[in-house]
Amino acid sequence: MEQKVILSARGISKSFGLTPVLKNVDLELKSGEVRALLGENGAGKSTLIKIFSGALKPDSGVMSVEGQAYCPESPLEGRKKGLAVIYQELNLAPHLSVEENIMLGQEKQRLGFVERKKNREKIKQVLSFLHHPEISPDIPVWQLPIGARQVVEIARALVSKAKILIMDEPTSSLSQEDSRRLFEIIRSLKAEGVGIIYVSHFLEEVMEVADTFTVLRDGEVTGAGEIAGTSVEQLISLMIGKRMEELYPEPDFQPGEVILKVENLQGQKMGSPVTLTLRRGEILGVAGLVGSGRTEFLRAVFGLDRIKGGLLIISGKEFRPRHPRESIKQGLGFLSEDRQVEGLALKMNISDNLTLSRLDFYSRYGFLDHQKQKESARQLISQLGIKARNPEQPVWTLSGGNQQKVALARLLHQQAEVFLLDEPTRGIDVLSKAHLYELIVELSRKQKAVIFVSSYFPELLGVCQRIAVFYRGKLVDVREREQWTEEALMKAAITGNTDNSISKAKVDRME
Amino acid sequence: MKKEEHLRKLGGILGPFLGLLLVLAIFSLMPEISGRFLRLANFKNVAIQSVIVALSALGMTLIIISGGIDLSAASNLALSCVLVAYFIQAGFSPWLAALLSVLNGGLIGFLNGFLITRLKVVPFIVTLGMMGMARGIAKWVAHNQKIDAPITWLNSLMARSPRPSWLLLSPGIWLMIIMAVVVGVLLRKTVFGRHVFAVGSNEMTARLCGVRTDRVKLAVYTISGLLCGLAGLMEFSRLTVGDPTVAIGLELDIIAAVVIGGGSLSGGEGKISGTLIGVFIMAFLRNGCTMMGWPNYFQEIIIGAIIITAVALDRLRHGQE
């Protein structure tokens, strides 16, 4: 079959405020082609997808679909032009049936009445084309396993006669078996002439399913070409490139006694048990992709999820976390990865947010000493350089970086000894990041212990003493930072493979 | 800067207060009643009429700040009213009858809280169910009619002219003032109060900070239940009988008072002073309309409009921040 270009984008640029997210990006997709779109978190993949779908407008650049100029005003218009996006978190109405979900917004109707028979035929046809004839159109979507839900979403795209399908991390929540079946579907779609943009972190899958690739780094295309003849290592180095090192403070680690010991700890939501030790004055990095089990591990340690088995030993004493209240008393401090939803009470003021976990410092017979409370808040605000008018300002009026400092300051205030930080630098500007690194290293100088979870590996290499890697629910390796390179971390996080040939080679060279 | 903060704090209460002044101004300008409306005697009258709603609304303020709702408040109040009469008729001393019925109010509240935190059913549903159950039990206890009880000192709690006369105000009004101060202090000056705000503002954050959110909710519903029980006692004192059909639909007035006073149904916001002003706005409206000889439906329309206006103005103020 003659392959013709069905989607072309030239010179796409986009900035949010003063921050450029995409710079002069080119991308081309032919019919029957699967193009992998690769890049680290924050490289600009999601923004590019949103521009394709019509959810965002580019600042400059031109797009065309099947040779016709394409500048969608809304996702709806994108859909009408034959472009469908299947997002990581699926967009289905859980209470509606499979049929209703597939036909939603495109019901075949006559005089306002749904023509059920025609709908039904069409759906049966599509589902069997997708190798899933067993899915009944009548059951509500929430009863389906996650893999089948994805099939429903793809079916919806097919019924709308999409010619271009964008899949955002389609396998991140699928089992291996479901992933296999998805690849078969992708092959059938290719044979039908559908063009697919496939976004994924799992490079091995990409090697298997994609024909071509485009790599983004910091909003720019750093490479594009055929998958055949390209190695995983080459792709990784295109994704990483070179980076500034000046952001990171010079740590000097003097590890003291063991403060936290985790032995075969198995939380309710953890994939497999974890064993780790943490010393005073140490910063332990935890690398891994979103959904790799890092967050679940931290939450289990802090008592937010139930513990099924294993041991937790704090300063030599066994501790069974049940409620955050007890964990806080034991000296644990937890920073949530989602400060907007969980980490902070946005409507409350800074002073209350800072002190909420230890109001007992200011209470006598249950009565609060507001003056004392505000005084402490003032001290913390100046100590951490939080930009605020006064302690009674509501937290939602602060910038992201300053909100995060409030969340971290709360842990200082509650006199935590072990800091469990889940993605502390997510969504904040570079300057605030640098300031946070400084604060975290300062903690280690004061002989506190830190576990620092991040998807952004350079920062782990920049501030941590040891780095552990999680992959699909499992802790696969822990090493001193000198024994990691960014390539090795990335490889371990996306393949689970900790073969350290790369890092060894590098160490040898350094010696 | 300091001034700005004070103004911002004041802003929340200023709106309802101006609303109250407006209501007072309108009625005092009506030539037909201007002579009678602005009298101390009339104010006392309105205060007495406010006691029952006010006591329940204090508890409702706690609940709404914590992010919940209590639809069973009025039924709880009616059950308590019936129980006082029932116990007195059964020969209990007035003290004991009053105590037991107030405690029963607390028990109903505790049950609400228990079901909400244990079964993880939303407050709207739990208290909707409890609304029917409490009302049903009240009718059952009273055999579906009013319970007559011999006159005791309990019936003078809501008297217009207090005895002894040095009290100046009816004991019911004093009770309302004292309880308002107690709940206000509880909310503003104690650790528990901060926890109530935290739970309503963001329950997940509160839990993360070690707040035992379930216990806080349990306490909030129990306190509110006790206050409803107390309101029921006042209702009995006013009626001198135990009437199981009293206060039907009153829970909506109670909720309206909190909302007019700046409480947010999404939690984390609310003020005792605001709630009291909300109660008085509604009470003065009823009083003024009655004096004017305007029909009942007129009052209903006005109060409905006020609820919507109050909340809309509140949103507007938030938008400016």
Short mmCIF file of N, CA, C and O in Angstrom, two decimals, chain B residues 188-280:
data_model
loop_
_atom_site.label_atom_id
_atom_site.label_comp_id
_atom_site.label_asym_id
_atom_site.label_seq_id
_atom_site.Cartn_x
_atom_site.Cartn_y
_atom_site.Cartn_z
N ARG B 188 -12.99 28.80 67.79
CA ARG B 188 -11.93 29.75 67.46
C ARG B 188 -10.68 29.58 68.31
O ARG B 188 -9.59 29.93 67.89
N LYS B 189 -10.87 29.12 69.53
CA LYS B 189 -9.73 29.19 70.46
C LYS B 189 -9.13 27.84 70.82
O LYS B 189 -8.18 27.80 71.58
N THR B 190 -9.71 26.75 70.35
CA THR B 190 -9.17 25.47 70.79
C THR B 190 -8.56 24.68 69.64
O THR B 190 -8.80 24.96 68.47
N VAL B 191 -7.76 23.70 70.02
CA VAL B 191 -7.15 22.80 69.04
C VAL B 191 -8.25 22.05 68.29
O VAL B 191 -8.21 21.90 67.07
N PHE B 192 -9.27 21.62 69.05
CA PHE B 192 -10.39 20.93 68.43
C PHE B 192 -11.00 21.77 67.30
O PHE B 192 -11.28 21.28 66.21
N GLY B 193 -11.19 23.05 67.57
CA GLY B 193 -11.76 23.94 66.57
C GLY B 193 -10.93 23.99 65.30
O GLY B 193 -11.46 23.91 64.20
N ARG B 194 -9.60 24.09 65.47
CA ARG B 194 -8.71 24.10 64.28
C ARG B 194 -8.88 22.80 63.51
O ARG B 194 -8.88 22.77 62.29
N HIS B 195 -9.00 21.70 64.26
CA HIS B 195 -9.15 20.40 63.59
C HIS B 195 -10.46 20.34 62.80
O HIS B 195 -10.50 19.77 61.72
N VAL B 196 -11.53 20.94 63.36
CA VAL B 196 -12.80 20.95 62.64
C VAL B 196 -12.64 21.69 61.31
O VAL B 196 -13.06 21.21 60.25
N PHE B 197 -11.99 22.85 61.35
CA PHE B 197 -11.76 23.60 60.12
C PHE B 197 -10.90 22.79 59.15
O PHE B 197 -11.15 22.77 57.95
N ALA B 198 -9.86 22.15 59.70
CA ALA B 198 -8.94 21.41 58.83
C ALA B 198 -9.66 20.26 58.13
O ALA B 198 -9.48 20.04 56.94
N VAL B 199 -10.49 19.53 58.87
CA VAL B 199 -11.22 18.41 58.27
C VAL B 199 -12.14 18.91 57.15
O VAL B 199 -12.22 18.32 56.08
N GLY B 200 -12.80 20.04 57.39
CA GLY B 200 -13.71 20.57 56.38
C GLY B 200 -12.97 21.16 55.19
O GLY B 200 -13.44 21.11 54.06
N SER B 201 -11.80 21.73 55.47
CA SER B 201 -11.05 22.38 54.41
C SER B 201 -10.41 21.35 53.49
O SER B 201 -10.47 21.45 52.27
N ASN B 202 -9.76 20.34 54.06
CA ASN B 202 -9.18 19.27 53.25
C ASN B 202 -8.94 18.06 54.16
O ASN B 202 -7.97 18.00 54.89
N GLU B 203 -9.85 17.10 54.07
CA GLU B 203 -9.78 15.96 54.97
C GLU B 203 -8.48 15.16 54.78
O GLU B 203 -7.90 14.67 55.74
N MET B 204 -8.03 15.05 53.53
CA MET B 204 -6.81 14.29 53.29
C MET B 204 -5.60 14.94 53.96
O MET B 204 -4.75 14.27 54.53
N THR B 205 -5.53 16.26 53.86
CA THR B 205 -4.43 16.96 54.51
C THR B 205 -4.49 16.77 56.02
O THR B 205 -3.47 16.53 56.67
N ALA B 206 -5.69 16.87 56.56
CA ALA B 206 -5.85 16.73 58.00
C ALA B 206 -5.33 15.36 58.46
O ALA B 206 -4.59 15.25 59.43
N ARG B 207 -5.69 14.33 57.70
CA ARG B 207 -5.24 12.98 58.05
C ARG B 207 -3.72 12.89 57.96
O ARG B 207 -3.06 12.34 58.84
N LEU B 208 -3.18 13.47 56.90
CA LEU B 208 -1.72 13.48 56.70
C LEU B 208 -1.03 14.14 57.87
O LEU B 208 0.10 13.80 58.23
N CYS B 209 -1.69 15.12 58.49
CA CYS B 209 -1.08 15.86 59.59
C CYS B 209 -1.37 15.20 60.92
O CYS B 209 -1.17 15.79 61.97
N GLY B 210 -1.89 13.99 60.87
CA GLY B 210 -2.10 13.26 62.10
C GLY B 210 -3.39 13.59 62.83
O GLY B 210 -3.57 13.18 63.97
N VAL B 211 -4.28 14.34 62.19
CA VAL B 211 -5.57 14.62 62.83
C VAL B 211 -6.43 13.36 62.74
O VAL B 211 -6.53 12.76 61.67
N ARG B 212 -7.02 12.95 63.88
CA ARG B 212 -7.90 11.77 63.81
C ARG B 212 -9.25 12.22 63.29
O ARG B 212 -10.15 12.56 64.07
N THR B 213 -9.36 12.23 61.99
CA THR B 213 -10.51 12.87 61.34
C THR B 213 -11.82 12.23 61.76
O THR B 213 -12.82 12.92 61.93
N ASP B 214 -11.82 10.91 61.94
CA ASP B 214 -13.06 10.23 62.33
C ASP B 214 -13.54 10.69 63.70
O ASP B 214 -14.72 10.93 63.91
N ARG B 215 -12.58 10.82 64.63
CA ARG B 215 -12.97 11.26 65.97
C ARG B 215 -13.51 12.68 65.95
O ARG B 215 -14.45 13.01 66.68
N VAL B 216 -12.88 13.52 65.14
CA VAL B 216 -13.34 14.91 65.05
C VAL B 216 -14.79 14.94 64.57
O VAL B 216 -15.65 15.62 65.14
N LYS B 217 -15.07 14.15 63.53
CA LYS B 217 -16.44 14.14 63.01
C LYS B 217 -17.42 13.60 64.03
O LYS B 217 -18.52 14.14 64.20
N LEU B 218 -17.02 12.53 64.70
CA LEU B 218 -17.88 11.94 65.72
C LEU B 218 -18.23 12.99 66.78
O LEU B 218 -19.39 13.14 67.17
N ALA B 219 -17.22 13.73 67.21
CA ALA B 219 -17.44 14.76 68.24
C ALA B 219 -18.36 15.85 67.71
O ALA B 219 -19.27 16.31 68.41
N VAL B 220 -18.14 16.27 66.47
CA VAL B 220 -18.94 17.34 65.89
C VAL B 220 -20.43 16.95 65.85
O VAL B 220 -21.29 17.72 66.24
N TYR B 221 -20.70 15.73 65.39
CA TYR B 221 -22.10 15.32 65.29
C TYR B 221 -22.72 15.12 66.67
O TYR B 221 -23.90 15.39 66.88
N THR B 222 -21.91 14.64 67.62
CA THR B 222 -22.44 14.45 68.97
C THR B 222 -22.78 15.79 69.62
O THR B 222 -23.86 15.95 70.19
N ILE B 223 -21.86 16.75 69.51
CA ILE B 223 -22.12 18.08 70.08
C ILE B 223 -23.37 18.67 69.46
O ILE B 223 -24.25 19.21 70.13
N SER B 224 -23.45 18.54 68.14
CA SER B 224 -24.61 19.09 67.44
C SER B 224 -25.90 18.41 67.91
O SER B 224 -26.93 19.07 68.10
N GLY B 225 -25.83 17.10 68.14
CA GLY B 225 -27.00 16.37 68.64
C GLY B 225 -27.43 16.87 70.01
O GLY B 225 -28.62 17.06 70.27
N LEU B 226 -26.43 17.11 70.88
CA LEU B 226 -26.75 17.62 72.22
C LEU B 226 -27.47 18.97 72.11
O LEU B 226 -28.45 19.23 72.82
N LEU B 227 -26.98 19.82 71.21
CA LEU B 227 -27.60 21.13 71.05
C LEU B 227 -29.03 21.00 70.51
O LEU B 227 -29.91 21.76 70.89
N CYS B 228 -29.25 20.03 69.63
CA CYS B 228 -30.61 19.80 69.13
C CYS B 228 -31.51 19.32 70.28
O CYS B 228 -32.67 19.71 70.36
N GLY B 229 -30.94 18.46 71.13
CA GLY B 229 -31.70 18.00 72.30
C GLY B 229 -32.11 19.18 73.17
O GLY B 229 -33.25 19.27 73.65
N LEU B 230 -31.16 20.09 73.37
CA LEU B 230 -31.43 21.28 74.17
C LEU B 230 -32.52 22.13 73.51
O LEU B 230 -33.43 22.64 74.19
N ALA B 231 -32.43 22.25 72.18
CA ALA B 231 -33.46 23.00 71.46
C ALA B 231 -34.82 22.34 71.64
O ALA B 231 -35.84 23.02 71.77
N GLY B 232 -34.83 21.01 71.66
CA GLY B 232 -36.08 20.28 71.86
C GLY B 232 -36.68 20.57 73.23
O GLY B 232 -37.90 20.72 73.40
N LEU B 233 -35.79 20.65 74.22
CA LEU B 233 -36.24 20.98 75.58
C LEU B 233 -36.91 22.36 75.58
O LEU B 233 -37.97 22.57 76.20
N MET B 234 -36.30 23.31 74.90
CA MET B 234 -36.87 24.66 74.81
C MET B 234 -38.21 24.63 74.08
O MET B 234 -39.13 25.37 74.42
N GLU B 235 -38.30 23.79 73.07
CA GLU B 235 -39.55 23.65 72.32
C GLU B 235 -40.65 23.16 73.25
O GLU B 235 -41.78 23.67 73.27
N PHE B 236 -40.30 22.17 74.09
CA PHE B 236 -41.29 21.66 75.05
C PHE B 236 -41.71 22.76 76.01
O PHE B 236 -42.88 22.94 76.32
N SER B 237 -40.71 23.51 76.48
CA SER B 237 -40.99 24.58 77.43
C SER B 237 -41.98 25.58 76.84
O SER B 237 -42.87 26.07 77.52
N ARG B 238 -41.83 25.86 75.57
CA ARG B 238 -42.69 26.84 74.91
C ARG B 238 -44.10 26.26 74.70
O ARG B 238 -45.11 26.91 74.94
N LEU B 239 -44.15 24.99 74.27
CA LEU B 239 -45.44 24.39 73.92
C LEU B 239 -46.19 23.86 75.13
O LEU B 239 -47.41 23.71 75.08
N THR B 240 -45.46 23.48 76.18
CA THR B 240 -45.96 22.80 77.39
C THR B 240 -46.51 21.41 77.09
O THR B 240 -47.03 20.75 77.98
N VAL B 241 -46.39 20.96 75.84
CA VAL B 241 -46.75 19.56 75.53
C VAL B 241 -45.63 18.96 74.69
O VAL B 241 -44.82 19.68 74.12
N GLY B 242 -45.61 17.61 74.66
CA GLY B 242 -44.67 16.93 73.78
C GLY B 242 -45.33 16.64 72.46
O GLY B 242 -46.17 15.77 72.37
N ASP B 243 -44.94 17.41 71.43
CA ASP B 243 -45.62 17.28 70.14
C ASP B 243 -44.68 16.65 69.11
O ASP B 243 -43.69 17.25 68.72
N PRO B 244 -44.98 15.41 68.65
CA PRO B 244 -44.07 14.74 67.72
C PRO B 244 -44.08 15.34 66.32
O PRO B 244 -43.23 15.02 65.51
N THR B 245 -45.03 16.22 66.03
CA THR B 245 -45.07 16.78 64.68
C THR B 245 -44.54 18.21 64.65
O THR B 245 -44.70 18.92 63.66
N VAL B 246 -43.88 18.60 65.74
CA VAL B 246 -43.39 19.97 65.78
C VAL B 246 -42.13 20.08 64.90
O VAL B 246 -41.46 19.09 64.63
N ALA B 247 -41.87 21.29 64.42
CA ALA B 247 -40.61 21.60 63.71
C ALA B 247 -40.40 20.80 62.44
O ALA B 247 -39.28 20.54 62.06
N ILE B 248 -41.48 20.41 61.77
CA ILE B 248 -41.28 19.72 60.50
C ILE B 248 -40.72 20.70 59.47
O ILE B 248 -41.25 21.79 59.30
N GLY B 249 -39.63 20.32 58.84
CA GLY B 249 -39.01 21.20 57.84
C GLY B 249 -38.10 22.25 58.44
O GLY B 249 -37.48 23.03 57.71
N LEU B 250 -38.00 22.27 59.78
CA LEU B 250 -37.18 23.31 60.41
C LEU B 250 -35.69 23.15 60.08
O LEU B 250 -34.93 24.11 60.12
N GLU B 251 -35.26 21.89 59.75
CA GLU B 251 -33.84 21.70 59.44
C GLU B 251 -33.39 22.60 58.30
O GLU B 251 -32.25 23.05 58.27
N LEU B 252 -34.31 22.91 57.40
CA LEU B 252 -33.93 23.77 56.27
C LEU B 252 -33.71 25.21 56.73
O LEU B 252 -32.82 25.89 56.25
N ASP B 253 -34.52 25.67 57.69
CA ASP B 253 -34.28 26.99 58.27
C ASP B 253 -32.92 27.04 58.96
O ASP B 253 -32.20 28.02 58.87
N ILE B 254 -32.63 25.94 59.66
CA ILE B 254 -31.38 25.88 60.42
C ILE B 254 -30.19 25.96 59.45
O ILE B 254 -29.25 26.74 59.65
N ILE B 255 -30.26 25.16 58.39
CA ILE B 255 -29.18 25.18 57.41
C ILE B 255 -29.10 26.56 56.74
O ILE B 255 -28.02 27.11 56.55
N ALA B 256 -30.27 27.12 56.44
CA ALA B 256 -30.30 28.44 55.80
C ALA B 256 -29.61 29.49 56.66
O ALA B 256 -28.85 30.32 56.16
N ALA B 257 -29.84 29.43 57.97
CA ALA B 257 -29.21 30.40 58.87
C ALA B 257 -27.70 30.33 58.76
O ALA B 257 -27.01 31.36 58.66
N VAL B 258 -27.16 29.09 58.75
CA VAL B 258 -25.71 28.93 58.67
C VAL B 258 -25.19 29.48 57.34
O VAL B 258 -24.17 30.16 57.29
N VAL B 259 -25.92 29.17 56.29
CA VAL B 259 -25.47 29.57 54.95
C VAL B 259 -25.55 31.08 54.77
O VAL B 259 -24.64 31.72 54.26
N ILE B 260 -26.63 31.70 55.26
CA ILE B 260 -26.74 33.16 55.18
C ILE B 260 -25.60 33.80 55.96
O ILE B 260 -25.05 34.81 55.56
N GLY B 261 -25.19 33.15 57.04
CA GLY B 261 -24.12 33.69 57.88
C GLY B 261 -22.73 33.42 57.34
O GLY B 261 -21.75 33.68 58.03
N GLY B 262 -22.61 32.89 56.15
CA GLY B 262 -21.29 32.72 55.55
C GLY B 262 -20.74 31.30 55.57
O GLY B 262 -19.60 31.08 55.18
N GLY B 263 -21.51 30.34 56.05
CA GLY B 263 -21.04 28.96 56.02
C GLY B 263 -21.04 28.43 54.60
O GLY B 263 -21.91 28.78 53.81
N SER B 264 -20.03 27.59 54.29
CA SER B 264 -19.96 27.04 52.94
C SER B 264 -20.27 25.55 52.99
O SER B 264 -19.69 24.82 53.78
N LEU B 265 -21.20 25.11 52.13
CA LEU B 265 -21.58 23.70 52.16
C LEU B 265 -20.44 22.80 51.70
O LEU B 265 -20.50 21.58 51.88
N SER B 266 -19.39 23.37 51.12
CA SER B 266 -18.24 22.52 50.78
C SER B 266 -17.24 22.45 51.92
O SER B 266 -16.17 21.86 51.77
N GLY B 267 -17.56 23.05 53.05
CA GLY B 267 -16.74 22.87 54.23
C GLY B 267 -15.64 23.92 54.39
O GLY B 267 -15.32 24.65 53.47
N GLY B 268 -15.08 23.98 55.61
CA GLY B 268 -13.94 24.85 55.86
C GLY B 268 -14.27 26.30 56.14
O GLY B 268 -13.40 27.08 56.45
N GLU B 269 -15.56 26.68 56.01
CA GLU B 269 -15.92 28.06 56.24
C GLU B 269 -17.20 28.16 57.06
O GLU B 269 -18.12 27.36 56.86
N GLY B 270 -17.26 29.16 57.92
CA GLY B 270 -18.45 29.35 58.73
C GLY B 270 -18.10 30.11 59.99
O GLY B 270 -16.94 30.11 60.41
N LYS B 271 -19.10 30.80 60.54
CA LYS B 271 -18.84 31.62 61.73
C LYS B 271 -20.05 31.54 62.64
O LYS B 271 -21.19 31.57 62.16
N ILE B 272 -19.80 31.50 63.95
CA ILE B 272 -20.91 31.50 64.89
C ILE B 272 -21.65 32.83 64.83
O ILE B 272 -22.88 32.88 64.77
N SER B 273 -20.88 33.94 64.80
CA SER B 273 -21.54 35.25 64.74
C SER B 273 -22.39 35.35 63.48
O SER B 273 -23.52 35.86 63.51
N GLY B 274 -21.86 34.86 62.37
CA GLY B 274 -22.61 34.90 61.12
C GLY B 274 -23.89 34.09 61.21
O GLY B 274 -24.97 34.55 60.82
N THR B 275 -23.80 32.90 61.78
CA THR B 275 -24.97 32.05 61.93
C THR B 275 -26.05 32.75 62.76
O THR B 275 -27.23 32.74 62.39
N LEU B 276 -25.65 33.37 63.87
CA LEU B 276 -26.63 34.06 64.71
C LEU B 276 -27.30 35.18 63.94
O LEU B 276 -28.53 35.35 64.00
N ILE B 277 -26.50 35.93 63.17
CA ILE B 277 -27.10 37.00 62.36
C ILE B 277 -28.09 36.40 61.37
O ILE B 277 -29.18 36.93 61.15
N GLY B 278 -27.70 35.26 60.78
CA GLY B 278 -28.60 34.57 59.86
C GLY B 278 -29.92 34.22 60.54
O GLY B 278 -31.00 34.42 59.96
N VAL B 279 -29.84 33.72 61.77
CA VAL B 279 -31.05 33.37 62.51
C VAL B 279 -31.91 34.63 62.72
O VAL B 279 -33.13 34.62 62.50
N PHE B 280 -31.26 35.74 63.11
CA PHE B 280 -32.02 36.96 63.41
C PHE B 280 -32.62 37.59 62.15
O PHE B 280 -33.71 38.14 62.19
#
